[in-house]
PDB file of C-alpha atoms in Angstrom:
ATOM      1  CA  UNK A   1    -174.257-143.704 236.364  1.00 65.00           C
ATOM      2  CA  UNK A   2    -176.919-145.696 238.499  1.00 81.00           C
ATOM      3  CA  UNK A   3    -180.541-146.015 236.995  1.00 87.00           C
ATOM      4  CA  UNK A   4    -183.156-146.301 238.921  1.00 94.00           C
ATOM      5  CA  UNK A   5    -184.566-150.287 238.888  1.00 96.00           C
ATOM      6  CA  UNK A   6    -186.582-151.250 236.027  1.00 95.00           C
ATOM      7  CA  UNK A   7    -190.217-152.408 236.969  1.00 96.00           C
ATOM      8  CA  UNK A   8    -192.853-151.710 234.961  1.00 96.00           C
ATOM      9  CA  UNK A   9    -194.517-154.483 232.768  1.00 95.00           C
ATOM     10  CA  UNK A  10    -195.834-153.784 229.520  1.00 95.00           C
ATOM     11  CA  UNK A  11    -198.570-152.176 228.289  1.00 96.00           C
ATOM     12  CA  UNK A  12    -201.475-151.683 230.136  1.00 97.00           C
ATOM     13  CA  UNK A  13    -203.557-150.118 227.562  1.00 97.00           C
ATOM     14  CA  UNK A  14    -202.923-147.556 224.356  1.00 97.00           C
ATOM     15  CA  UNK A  15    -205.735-145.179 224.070  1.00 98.00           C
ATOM     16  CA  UNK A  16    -207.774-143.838 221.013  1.00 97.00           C
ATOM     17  CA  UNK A  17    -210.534-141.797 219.768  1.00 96.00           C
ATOM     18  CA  UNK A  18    -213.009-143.209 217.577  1.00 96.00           C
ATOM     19  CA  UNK A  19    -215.902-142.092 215.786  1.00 95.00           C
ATOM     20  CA  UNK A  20    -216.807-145.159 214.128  1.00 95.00           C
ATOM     21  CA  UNK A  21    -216.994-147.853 216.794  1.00 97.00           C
ATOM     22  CA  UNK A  22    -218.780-150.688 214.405  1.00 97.00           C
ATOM     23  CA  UNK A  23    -216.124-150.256 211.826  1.00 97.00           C
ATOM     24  CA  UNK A  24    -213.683-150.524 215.267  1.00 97.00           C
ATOM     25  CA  UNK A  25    -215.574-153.836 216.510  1.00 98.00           C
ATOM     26  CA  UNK A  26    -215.323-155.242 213.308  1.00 98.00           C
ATOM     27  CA  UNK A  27    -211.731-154.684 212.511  1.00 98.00           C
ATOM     28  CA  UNK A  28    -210.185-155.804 215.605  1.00 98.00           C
ATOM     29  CA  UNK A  29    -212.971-158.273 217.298  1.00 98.00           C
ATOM     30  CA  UNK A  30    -213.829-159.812 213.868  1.00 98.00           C
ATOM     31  CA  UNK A  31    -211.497-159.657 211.431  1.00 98.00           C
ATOM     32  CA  UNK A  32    -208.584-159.812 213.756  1.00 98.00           C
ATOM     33  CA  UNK A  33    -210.078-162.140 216.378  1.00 98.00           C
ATOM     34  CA  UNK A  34    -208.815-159.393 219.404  1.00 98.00           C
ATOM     35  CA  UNK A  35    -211.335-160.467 222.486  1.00 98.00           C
ATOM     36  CA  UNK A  36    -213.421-157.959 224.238  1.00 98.00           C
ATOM     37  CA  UNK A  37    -212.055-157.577 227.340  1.00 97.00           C
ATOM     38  CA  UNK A  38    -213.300-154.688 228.963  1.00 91.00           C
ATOM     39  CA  UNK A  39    -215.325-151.749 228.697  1.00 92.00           C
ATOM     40  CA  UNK A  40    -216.606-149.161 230.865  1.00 90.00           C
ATOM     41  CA  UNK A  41    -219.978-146.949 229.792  1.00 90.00           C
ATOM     42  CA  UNK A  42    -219.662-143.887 231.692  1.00 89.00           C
ATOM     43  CA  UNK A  43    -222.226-140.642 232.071  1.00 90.00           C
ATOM     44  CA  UNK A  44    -220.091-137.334 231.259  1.00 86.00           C
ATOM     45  CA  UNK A  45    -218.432-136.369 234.395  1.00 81.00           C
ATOM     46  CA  UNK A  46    -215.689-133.785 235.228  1.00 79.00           C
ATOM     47  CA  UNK A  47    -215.057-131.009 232.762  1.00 77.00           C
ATOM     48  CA  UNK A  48    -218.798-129.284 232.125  1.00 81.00           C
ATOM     49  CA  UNK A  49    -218.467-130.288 228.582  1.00 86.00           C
ATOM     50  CA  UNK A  50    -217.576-134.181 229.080  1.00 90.00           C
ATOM     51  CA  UNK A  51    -220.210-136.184 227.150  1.00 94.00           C
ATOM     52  CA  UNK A  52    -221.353-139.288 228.156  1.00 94.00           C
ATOM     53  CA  UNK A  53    -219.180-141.751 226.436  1.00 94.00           C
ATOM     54  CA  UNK A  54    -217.805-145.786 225.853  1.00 96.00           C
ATOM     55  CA  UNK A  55    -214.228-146.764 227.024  1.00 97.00           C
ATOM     56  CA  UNK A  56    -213.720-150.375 225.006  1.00 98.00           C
ATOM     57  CA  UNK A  57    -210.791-152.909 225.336  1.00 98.00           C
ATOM     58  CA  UNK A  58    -209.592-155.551 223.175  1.00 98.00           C
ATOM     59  CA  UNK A  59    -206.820-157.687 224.337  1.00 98.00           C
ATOM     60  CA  UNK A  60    -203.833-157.628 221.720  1.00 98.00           C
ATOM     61  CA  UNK A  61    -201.830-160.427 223.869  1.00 97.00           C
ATOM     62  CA  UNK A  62    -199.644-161.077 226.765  1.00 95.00           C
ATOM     63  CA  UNK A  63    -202.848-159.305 228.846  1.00 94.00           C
ATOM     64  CA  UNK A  64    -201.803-156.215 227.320  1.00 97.00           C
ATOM     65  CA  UNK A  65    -204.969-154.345 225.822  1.00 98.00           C
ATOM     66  CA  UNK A  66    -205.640-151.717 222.982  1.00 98.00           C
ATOM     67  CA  UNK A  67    -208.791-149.288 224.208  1.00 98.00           C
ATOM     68  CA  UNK A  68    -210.680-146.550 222.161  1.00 98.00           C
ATOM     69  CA  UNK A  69    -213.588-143.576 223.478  1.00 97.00           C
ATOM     70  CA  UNK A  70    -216.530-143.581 222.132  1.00 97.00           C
ATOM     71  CA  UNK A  71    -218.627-140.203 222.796  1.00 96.00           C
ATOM     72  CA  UNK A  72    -221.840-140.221 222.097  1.00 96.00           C
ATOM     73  CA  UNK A  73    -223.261-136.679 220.407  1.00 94.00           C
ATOM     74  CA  UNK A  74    -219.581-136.110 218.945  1.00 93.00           C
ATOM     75  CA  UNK A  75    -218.632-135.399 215.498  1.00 89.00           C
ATOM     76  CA  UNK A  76    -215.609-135.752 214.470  1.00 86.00           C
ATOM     77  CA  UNK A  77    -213.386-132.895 214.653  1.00 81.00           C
ATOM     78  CA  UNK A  78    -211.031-133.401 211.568  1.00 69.00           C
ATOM     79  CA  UNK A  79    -213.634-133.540 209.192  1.00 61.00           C
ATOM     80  CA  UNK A  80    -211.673-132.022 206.291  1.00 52.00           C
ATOM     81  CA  UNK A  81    -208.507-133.288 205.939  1.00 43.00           C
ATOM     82  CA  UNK A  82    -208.752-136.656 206.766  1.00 47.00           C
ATOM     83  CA  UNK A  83    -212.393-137.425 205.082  1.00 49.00           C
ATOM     84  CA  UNK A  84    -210.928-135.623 201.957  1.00 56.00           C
ATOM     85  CA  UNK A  85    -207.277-136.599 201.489  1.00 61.00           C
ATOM     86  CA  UNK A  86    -206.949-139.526 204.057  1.00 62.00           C
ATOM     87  CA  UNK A  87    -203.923-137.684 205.356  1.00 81.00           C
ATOM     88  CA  UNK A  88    -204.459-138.231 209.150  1.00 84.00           C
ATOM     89  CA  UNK A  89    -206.633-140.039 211.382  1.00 89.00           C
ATOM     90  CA  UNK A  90    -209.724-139.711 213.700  1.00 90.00           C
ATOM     91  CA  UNK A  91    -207.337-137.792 216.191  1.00 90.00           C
ATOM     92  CA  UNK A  92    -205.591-135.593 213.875  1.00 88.00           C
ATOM     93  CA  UNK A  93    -205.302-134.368 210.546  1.00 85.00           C
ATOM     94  CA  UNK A  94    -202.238-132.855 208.138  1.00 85.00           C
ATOM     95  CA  UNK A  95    -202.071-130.524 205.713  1.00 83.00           C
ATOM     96  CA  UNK A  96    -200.124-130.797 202.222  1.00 84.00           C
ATOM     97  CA  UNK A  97    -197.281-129.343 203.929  1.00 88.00           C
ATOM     98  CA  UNK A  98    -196.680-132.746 205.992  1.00 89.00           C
ATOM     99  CA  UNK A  99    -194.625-135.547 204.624  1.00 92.00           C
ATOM    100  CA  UNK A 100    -196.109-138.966 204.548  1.00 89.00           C
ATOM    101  CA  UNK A 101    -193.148-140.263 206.007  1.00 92.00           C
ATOM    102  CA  UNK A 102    -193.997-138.009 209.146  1.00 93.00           C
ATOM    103  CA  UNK A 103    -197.621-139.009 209.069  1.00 90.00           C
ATOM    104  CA  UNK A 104    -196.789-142.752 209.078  1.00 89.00           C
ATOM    105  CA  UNK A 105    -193.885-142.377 212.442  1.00 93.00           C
ATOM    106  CA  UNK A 106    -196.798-143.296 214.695  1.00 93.00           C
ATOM    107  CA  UNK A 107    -198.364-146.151 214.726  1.00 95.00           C
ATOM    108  CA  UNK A 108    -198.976-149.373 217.417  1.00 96.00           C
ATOM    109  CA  UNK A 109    -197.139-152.295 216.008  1.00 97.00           C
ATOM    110  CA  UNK A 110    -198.216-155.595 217.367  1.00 98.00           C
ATOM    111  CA  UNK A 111    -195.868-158.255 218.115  1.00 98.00           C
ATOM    112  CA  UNK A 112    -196.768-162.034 216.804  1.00 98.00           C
ATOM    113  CA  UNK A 113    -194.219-165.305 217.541  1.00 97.00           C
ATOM    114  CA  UNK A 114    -194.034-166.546 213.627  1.00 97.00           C
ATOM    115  CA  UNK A 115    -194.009-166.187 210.609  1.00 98.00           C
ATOM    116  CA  UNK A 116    -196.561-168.364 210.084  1.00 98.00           C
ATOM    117  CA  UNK A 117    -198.625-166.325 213.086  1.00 98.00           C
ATOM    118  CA  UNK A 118    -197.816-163.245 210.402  1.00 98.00           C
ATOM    119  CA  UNK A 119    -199.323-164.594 207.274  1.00 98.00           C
ATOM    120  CA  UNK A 120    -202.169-165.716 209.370  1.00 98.00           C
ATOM    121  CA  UNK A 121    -203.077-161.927 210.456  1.00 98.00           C
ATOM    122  CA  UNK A 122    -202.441-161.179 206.869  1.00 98.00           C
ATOM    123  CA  UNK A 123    -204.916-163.712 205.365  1.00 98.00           C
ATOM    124  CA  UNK A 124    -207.716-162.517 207.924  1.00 98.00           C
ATOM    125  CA  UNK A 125    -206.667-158.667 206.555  1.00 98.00           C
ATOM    126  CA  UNK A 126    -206.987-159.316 203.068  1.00 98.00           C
ATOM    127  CA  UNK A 127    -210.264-160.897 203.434  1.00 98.00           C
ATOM    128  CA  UNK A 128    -211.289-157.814 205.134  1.00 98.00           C
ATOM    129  CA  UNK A 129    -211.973-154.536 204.099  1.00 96.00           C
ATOM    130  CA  UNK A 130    -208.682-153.214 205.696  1.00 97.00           C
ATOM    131  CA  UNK A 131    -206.117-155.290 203.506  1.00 98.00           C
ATOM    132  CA  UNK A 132    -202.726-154.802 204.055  1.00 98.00           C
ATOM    133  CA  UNK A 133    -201.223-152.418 202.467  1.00 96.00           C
ATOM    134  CA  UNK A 134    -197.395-153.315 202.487  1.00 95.00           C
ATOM    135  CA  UNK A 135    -195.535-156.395 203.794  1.00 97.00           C
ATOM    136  CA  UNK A 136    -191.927-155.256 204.620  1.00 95.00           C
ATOM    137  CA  UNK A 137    -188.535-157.244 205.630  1.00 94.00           C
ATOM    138  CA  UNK A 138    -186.943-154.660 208.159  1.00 93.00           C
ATOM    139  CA  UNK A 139    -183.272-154.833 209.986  1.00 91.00           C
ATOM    140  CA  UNK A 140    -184.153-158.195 211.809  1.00 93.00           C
ATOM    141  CA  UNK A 141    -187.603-157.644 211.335  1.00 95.00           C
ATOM    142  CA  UNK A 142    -190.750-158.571 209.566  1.00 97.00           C
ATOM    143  CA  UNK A 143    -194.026-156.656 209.605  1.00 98.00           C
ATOM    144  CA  UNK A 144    -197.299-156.248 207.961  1.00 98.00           C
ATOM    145  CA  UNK A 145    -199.474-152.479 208.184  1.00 97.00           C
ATOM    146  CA  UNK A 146    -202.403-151.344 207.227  1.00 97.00           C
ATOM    147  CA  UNK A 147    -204.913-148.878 208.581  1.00 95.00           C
ATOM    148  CA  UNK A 148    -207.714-149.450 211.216  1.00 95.00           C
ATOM    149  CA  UNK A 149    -211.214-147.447 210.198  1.00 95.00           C
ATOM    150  CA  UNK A 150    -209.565-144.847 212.519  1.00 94.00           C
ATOM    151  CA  UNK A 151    -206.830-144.047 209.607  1.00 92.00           C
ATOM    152  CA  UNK A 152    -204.716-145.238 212.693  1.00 94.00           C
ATOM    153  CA  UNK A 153    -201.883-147.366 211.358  1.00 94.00           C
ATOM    154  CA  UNK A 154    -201.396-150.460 212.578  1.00 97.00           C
ATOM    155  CA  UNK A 155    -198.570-152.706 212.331  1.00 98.00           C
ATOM    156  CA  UNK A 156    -198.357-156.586 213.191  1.00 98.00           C
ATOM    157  CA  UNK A 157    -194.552-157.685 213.545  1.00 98.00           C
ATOM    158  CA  UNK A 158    -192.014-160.736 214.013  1.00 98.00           C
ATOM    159  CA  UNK A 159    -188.879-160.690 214.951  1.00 97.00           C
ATOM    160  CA  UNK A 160    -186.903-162.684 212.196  1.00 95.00           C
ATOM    161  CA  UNK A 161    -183.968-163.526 214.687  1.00 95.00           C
ATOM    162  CA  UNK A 162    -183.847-163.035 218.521  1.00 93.00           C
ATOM    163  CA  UNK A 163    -182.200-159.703 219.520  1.00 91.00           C
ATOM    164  CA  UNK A 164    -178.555-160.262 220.362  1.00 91.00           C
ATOM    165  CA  UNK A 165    -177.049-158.508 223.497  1.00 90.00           C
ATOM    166  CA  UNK A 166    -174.157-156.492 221.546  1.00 91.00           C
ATOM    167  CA  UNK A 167    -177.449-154.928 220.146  1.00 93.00           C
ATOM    168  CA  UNK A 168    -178.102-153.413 223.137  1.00 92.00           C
ATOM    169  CA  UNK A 169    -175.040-152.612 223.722  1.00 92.00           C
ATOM    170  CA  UNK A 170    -174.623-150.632 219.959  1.00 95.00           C
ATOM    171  CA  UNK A 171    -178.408-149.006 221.068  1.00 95.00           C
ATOM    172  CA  UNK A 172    -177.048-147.342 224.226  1.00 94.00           C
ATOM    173  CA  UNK A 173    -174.053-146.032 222.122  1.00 96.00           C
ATOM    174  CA  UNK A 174    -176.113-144.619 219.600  1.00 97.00           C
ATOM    175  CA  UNK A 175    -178.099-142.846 222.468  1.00 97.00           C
ATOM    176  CA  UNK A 176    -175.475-141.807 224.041  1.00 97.00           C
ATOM    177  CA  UNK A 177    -174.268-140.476 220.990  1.00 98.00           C
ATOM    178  CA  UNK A 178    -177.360-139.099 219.268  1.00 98.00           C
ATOM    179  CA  UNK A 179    -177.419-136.879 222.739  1.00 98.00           C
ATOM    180  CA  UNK A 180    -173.974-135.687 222.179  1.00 98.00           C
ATOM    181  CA  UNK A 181    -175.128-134.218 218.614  1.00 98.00           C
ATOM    182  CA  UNK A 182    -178.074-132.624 219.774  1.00 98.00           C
ATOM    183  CA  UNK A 183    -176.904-130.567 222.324  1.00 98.00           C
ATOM    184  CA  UNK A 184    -174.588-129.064 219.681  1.00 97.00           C
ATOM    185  CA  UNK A 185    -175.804-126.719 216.858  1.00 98.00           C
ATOM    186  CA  UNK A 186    -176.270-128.687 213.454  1.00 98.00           C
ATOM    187  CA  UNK A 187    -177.035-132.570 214.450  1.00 98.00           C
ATOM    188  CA  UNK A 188    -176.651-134.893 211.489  1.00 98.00           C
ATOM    189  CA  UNK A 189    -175.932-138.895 210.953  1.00 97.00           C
ATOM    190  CA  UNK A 190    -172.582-138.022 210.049  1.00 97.00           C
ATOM    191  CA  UNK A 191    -171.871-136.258 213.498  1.00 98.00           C
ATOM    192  CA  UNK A 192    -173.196-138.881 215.282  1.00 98.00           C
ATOM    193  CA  UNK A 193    -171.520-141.850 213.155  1.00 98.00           C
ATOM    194  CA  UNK A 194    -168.494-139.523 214.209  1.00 98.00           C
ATOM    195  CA  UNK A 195    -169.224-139.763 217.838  1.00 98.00           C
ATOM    196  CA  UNK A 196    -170.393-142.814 217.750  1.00 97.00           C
ATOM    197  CA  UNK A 197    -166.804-144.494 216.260  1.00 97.00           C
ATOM    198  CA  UNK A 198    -165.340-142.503 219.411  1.00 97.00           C
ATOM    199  CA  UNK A 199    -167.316-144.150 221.596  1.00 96.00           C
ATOM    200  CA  UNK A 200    -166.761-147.573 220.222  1.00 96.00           C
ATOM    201  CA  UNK A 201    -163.070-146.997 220.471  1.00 95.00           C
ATOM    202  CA  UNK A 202    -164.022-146.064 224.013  1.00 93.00           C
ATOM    203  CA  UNK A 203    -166.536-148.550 225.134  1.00 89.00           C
ATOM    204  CA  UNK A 204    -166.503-152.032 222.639  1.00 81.00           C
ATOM    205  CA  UNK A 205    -163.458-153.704 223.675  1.00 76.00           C
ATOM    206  CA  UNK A 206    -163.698-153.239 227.898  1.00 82.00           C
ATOM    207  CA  UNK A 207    -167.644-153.982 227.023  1.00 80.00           C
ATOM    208  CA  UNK A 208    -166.805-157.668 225.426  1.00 73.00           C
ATOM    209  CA  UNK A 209    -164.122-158.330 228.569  1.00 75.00           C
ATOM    210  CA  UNK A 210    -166.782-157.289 230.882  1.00 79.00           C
ATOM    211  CA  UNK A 211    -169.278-159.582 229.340  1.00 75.00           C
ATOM    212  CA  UNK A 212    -166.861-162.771 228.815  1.00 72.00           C
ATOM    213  CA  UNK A 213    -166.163-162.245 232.931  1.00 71.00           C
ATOM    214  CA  UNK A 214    -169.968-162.431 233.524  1.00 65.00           C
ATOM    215  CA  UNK A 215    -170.404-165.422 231.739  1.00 59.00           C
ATOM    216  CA  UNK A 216    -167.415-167.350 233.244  1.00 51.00           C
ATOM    217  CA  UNK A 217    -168.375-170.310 235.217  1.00 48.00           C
TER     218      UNK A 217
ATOM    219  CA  UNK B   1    -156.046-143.242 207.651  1.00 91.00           C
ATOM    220  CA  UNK B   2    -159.820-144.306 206.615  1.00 96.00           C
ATOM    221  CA  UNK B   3    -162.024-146.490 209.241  1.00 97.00           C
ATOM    222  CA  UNK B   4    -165.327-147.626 209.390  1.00 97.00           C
ATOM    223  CA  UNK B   5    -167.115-149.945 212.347  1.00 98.00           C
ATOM    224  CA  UNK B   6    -169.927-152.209 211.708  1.00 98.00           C
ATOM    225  CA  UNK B   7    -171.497-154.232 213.980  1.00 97.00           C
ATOM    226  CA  UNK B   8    -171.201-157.677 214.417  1.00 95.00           C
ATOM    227  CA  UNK B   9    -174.674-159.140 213.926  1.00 95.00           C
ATOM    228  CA  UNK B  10    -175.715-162.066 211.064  1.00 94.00           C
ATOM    229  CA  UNK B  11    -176.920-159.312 208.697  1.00 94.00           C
ATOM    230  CA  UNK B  12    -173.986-157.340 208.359  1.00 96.00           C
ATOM    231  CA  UNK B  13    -170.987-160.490 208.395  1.00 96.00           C
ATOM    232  CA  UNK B  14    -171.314-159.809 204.136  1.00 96.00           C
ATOM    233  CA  UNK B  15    -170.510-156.678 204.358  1.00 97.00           C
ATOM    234  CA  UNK B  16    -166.869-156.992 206.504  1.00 97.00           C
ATOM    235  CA  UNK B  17    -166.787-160.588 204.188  1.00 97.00           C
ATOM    236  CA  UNK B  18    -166.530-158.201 200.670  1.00 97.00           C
ATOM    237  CA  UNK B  19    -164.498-155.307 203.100  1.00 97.00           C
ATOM    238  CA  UNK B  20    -161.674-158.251 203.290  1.00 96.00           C
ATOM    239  CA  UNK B  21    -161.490-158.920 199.789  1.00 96.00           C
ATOM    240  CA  UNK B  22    -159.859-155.560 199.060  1.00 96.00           C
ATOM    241  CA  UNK B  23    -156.016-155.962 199.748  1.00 97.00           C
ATOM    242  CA  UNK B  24    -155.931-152.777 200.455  1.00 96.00           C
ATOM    243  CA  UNK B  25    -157.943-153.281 203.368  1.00 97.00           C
ATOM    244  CA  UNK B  26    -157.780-155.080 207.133  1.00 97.00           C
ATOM    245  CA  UNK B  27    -161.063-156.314 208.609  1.00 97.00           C
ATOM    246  CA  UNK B  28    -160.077-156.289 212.717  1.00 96.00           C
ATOM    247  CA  UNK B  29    -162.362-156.676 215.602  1.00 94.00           C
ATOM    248  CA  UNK B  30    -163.204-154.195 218.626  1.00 94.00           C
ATOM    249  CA  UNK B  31    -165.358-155.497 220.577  1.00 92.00           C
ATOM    250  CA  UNK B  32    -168.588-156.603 219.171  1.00 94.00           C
ATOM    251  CA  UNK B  33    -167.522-154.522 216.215  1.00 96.00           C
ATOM    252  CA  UNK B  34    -166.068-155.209 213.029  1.00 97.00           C
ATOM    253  CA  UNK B  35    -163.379-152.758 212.542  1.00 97.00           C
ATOM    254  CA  UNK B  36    -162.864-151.888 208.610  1.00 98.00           C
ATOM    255  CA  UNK B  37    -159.178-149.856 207.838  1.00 97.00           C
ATOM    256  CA  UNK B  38    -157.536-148.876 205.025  1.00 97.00           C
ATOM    257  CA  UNK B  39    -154.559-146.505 203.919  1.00 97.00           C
ATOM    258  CA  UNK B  40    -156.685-144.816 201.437  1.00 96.00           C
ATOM    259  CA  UNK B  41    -161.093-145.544 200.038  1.00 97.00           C
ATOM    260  CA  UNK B  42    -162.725-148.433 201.435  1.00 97.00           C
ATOM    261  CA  UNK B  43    -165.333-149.239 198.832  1.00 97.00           C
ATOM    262  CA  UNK B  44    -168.451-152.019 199.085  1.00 97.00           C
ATOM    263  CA  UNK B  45    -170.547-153.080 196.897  1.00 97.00           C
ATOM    264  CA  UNK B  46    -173.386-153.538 197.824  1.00 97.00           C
ATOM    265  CA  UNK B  47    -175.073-156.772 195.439  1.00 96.00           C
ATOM    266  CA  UNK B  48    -171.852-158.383 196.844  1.00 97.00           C
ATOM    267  CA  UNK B  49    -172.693-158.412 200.582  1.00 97.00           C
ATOM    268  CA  UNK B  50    -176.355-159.291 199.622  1.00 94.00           C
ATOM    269  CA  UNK B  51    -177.371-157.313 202.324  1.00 94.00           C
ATOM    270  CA  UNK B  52    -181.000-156.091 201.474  1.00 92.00           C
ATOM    271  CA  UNK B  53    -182.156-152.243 201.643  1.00 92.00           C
ATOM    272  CA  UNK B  54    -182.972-151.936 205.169  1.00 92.00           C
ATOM    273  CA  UNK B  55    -179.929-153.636 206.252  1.00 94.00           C
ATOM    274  CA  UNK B  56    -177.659-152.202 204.286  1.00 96.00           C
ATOM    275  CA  UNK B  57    -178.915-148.201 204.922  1.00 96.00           C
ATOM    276  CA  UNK B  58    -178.567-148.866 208.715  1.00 95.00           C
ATOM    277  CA  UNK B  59    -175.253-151.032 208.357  1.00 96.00           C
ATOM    278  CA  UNK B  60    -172.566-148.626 209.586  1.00 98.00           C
ATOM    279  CA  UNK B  61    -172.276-148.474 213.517  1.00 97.00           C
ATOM    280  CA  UNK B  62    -169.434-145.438 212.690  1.00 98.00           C
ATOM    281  CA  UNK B  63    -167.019-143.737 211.113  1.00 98.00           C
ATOM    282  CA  UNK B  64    -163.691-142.107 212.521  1.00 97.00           C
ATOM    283  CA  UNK B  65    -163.445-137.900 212.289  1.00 97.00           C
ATOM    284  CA  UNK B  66    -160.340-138.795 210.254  1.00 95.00           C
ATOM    285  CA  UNK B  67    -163.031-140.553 207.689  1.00 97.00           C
ATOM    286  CA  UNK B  68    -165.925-139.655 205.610  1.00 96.00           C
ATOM    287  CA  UNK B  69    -168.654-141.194 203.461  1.00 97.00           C
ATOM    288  CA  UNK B  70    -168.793-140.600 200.571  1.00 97.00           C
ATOM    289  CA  UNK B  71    -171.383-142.131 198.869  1.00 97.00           C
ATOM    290  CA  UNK B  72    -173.465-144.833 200.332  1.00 97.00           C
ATOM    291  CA  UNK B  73    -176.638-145.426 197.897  1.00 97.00           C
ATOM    292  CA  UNK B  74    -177.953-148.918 196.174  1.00 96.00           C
ATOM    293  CA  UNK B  75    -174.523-149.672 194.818  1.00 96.00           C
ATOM    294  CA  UNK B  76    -171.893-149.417 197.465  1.00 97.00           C
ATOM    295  CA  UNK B  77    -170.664-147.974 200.495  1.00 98.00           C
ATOM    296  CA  UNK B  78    -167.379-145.614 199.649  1.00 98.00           C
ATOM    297  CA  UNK B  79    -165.553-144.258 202.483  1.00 98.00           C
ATOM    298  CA  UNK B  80    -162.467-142.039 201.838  1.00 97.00           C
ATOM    299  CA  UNK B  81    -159.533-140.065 204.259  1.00 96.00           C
ATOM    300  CA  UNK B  82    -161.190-136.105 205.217  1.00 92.00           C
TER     301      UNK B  82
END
């Protein structure tokens, strides 16, 4: 099948609500060292009920930016659940009834060169009010989290080893896969291990000939 | 018939290394893959392959509809013939 080219670049900015903007200038300009960049201070336009409001940047690297609102007369709107339990964030809130597996899937992680670039993010954390909260060895990963005054979680990341291309390869079979098991009643890891052997039988070998042609001289 | 297929990447070579000490079972290649076979139970332990938690829970690339797991927790990695 033919995919339509590939040409985007990154992220421009990822967007957030916050009602504390000090505690957001001080996490990410000063403890974190994330430059201003932009900001925009706009009178409430549009929708009737728009308040007047702050759109601020920081630059997280490689030009791409993180951005939060700011709007002024708000209070925030998940006052109970997060104030009280800590089980959401500034944009939403969860009940008991959530898992805080769930509550933890999104987050912005944050990509750093080193290890040594990791530790560094980590000393300027832990001498902040924001420590980290858990330092983790992943797959080929390594990555530090904690939570921004927003209760947004925030992860800062290094890759321990550079991503090989039979990586991509497995990926697109595990797709490919994973979309075979959910069109059927019942998905589970053990369906789409299944499926996914089939397509390895299918795919790996031709896929290895394919590549050693490419990179023949 | 039991097979298992694990891929090919620096974190995983320990677990096809303690696959291949088992007699019982052949350690073959498709593609990028590690192919794992045996007559009867392939079983791994894990402290062998000194794969750590997160690689070892996200270790198998697949298993054949003619295999299952059947236990894969801290200790090992057990897959038998359905």
């Amino acid at each position: 099948m033919t995919r339509p080219d590939h040409r985007v670049k990154g992220v421009d900015h990822a967007a957030f609500p916050t009602f504390d903007p000090a505690g957001t200038v001080r996490f990410y300009r000063d403890v974190l060292g994330f430059p201003v960049v932009h900001s925009i201070c706009a009178v409430g336009w549009g929708p009737e009920d728009h308040p007047d409001f702050i759109h601020f940047f920081f630059d997280i690297g490689n030009d791409d930016r993180i951005a939060f609102f700011y709007y002024f007369g708000t209070e925030p709107f998940n006052t109970g659940p997060y104030n009280k339990t800590g089980r959401g964030d500034a944009y939403s809130a969860f009940g008991p009834e959530v898992p805080t597996y769930f509550i933890r899937s999104r987050h912005l992680a944050i990509h750093v060169d080193t290890y040594e670039d990791l530790i560094e993010y980590r000393r300027r954390l832990d001498a902040s009010q924001w420590p980290v909260e858990m330092q983790i060895q992943h797959e080929t990963i390594e990555s530090i989290y904690t939570h921004d005054p927003n209760g947004y979680m925030v992860e800062i990341t290094r890759a321990m080893r550079p991503v090989t291309p039979q990586e991509d390869l497995d990926a697109n079979l595990t797709i490919d896969a994973l979309l075979d098991v959910v069109a059927e009643p019942g998905p589970s890891l053990a369906k789409l291990l299944a499926r996914k052997a089939e397509l390895i039988v299918e795919c790996a070998a031709q896929w290895e000939l394919e590549r050693a042609g490419h990179e023949r001289p | 018939m039991t097979t298992l297929y694990v891929l090919d990447v620096p974190e995983n070579t320990g677990v096809a290394k303690v696959a291949a000490e088992d007699p019982a079972v052949s350690v073959g290649r498709i593609g990028p893959y590690f192919e794992i076979t045996a007559s009867g139970a392939i079983t791994i332990d894990r402290r062998a392959t000194g794969c750590r938690h997160a690689v070892w829970y996200s270790a198998v690339a697949g298993v054949a509809r003619d295999s299952r797991i059947t236990q894969h927790d801290k200790n090992a990695l057990r897959v038998e013939p359905v």
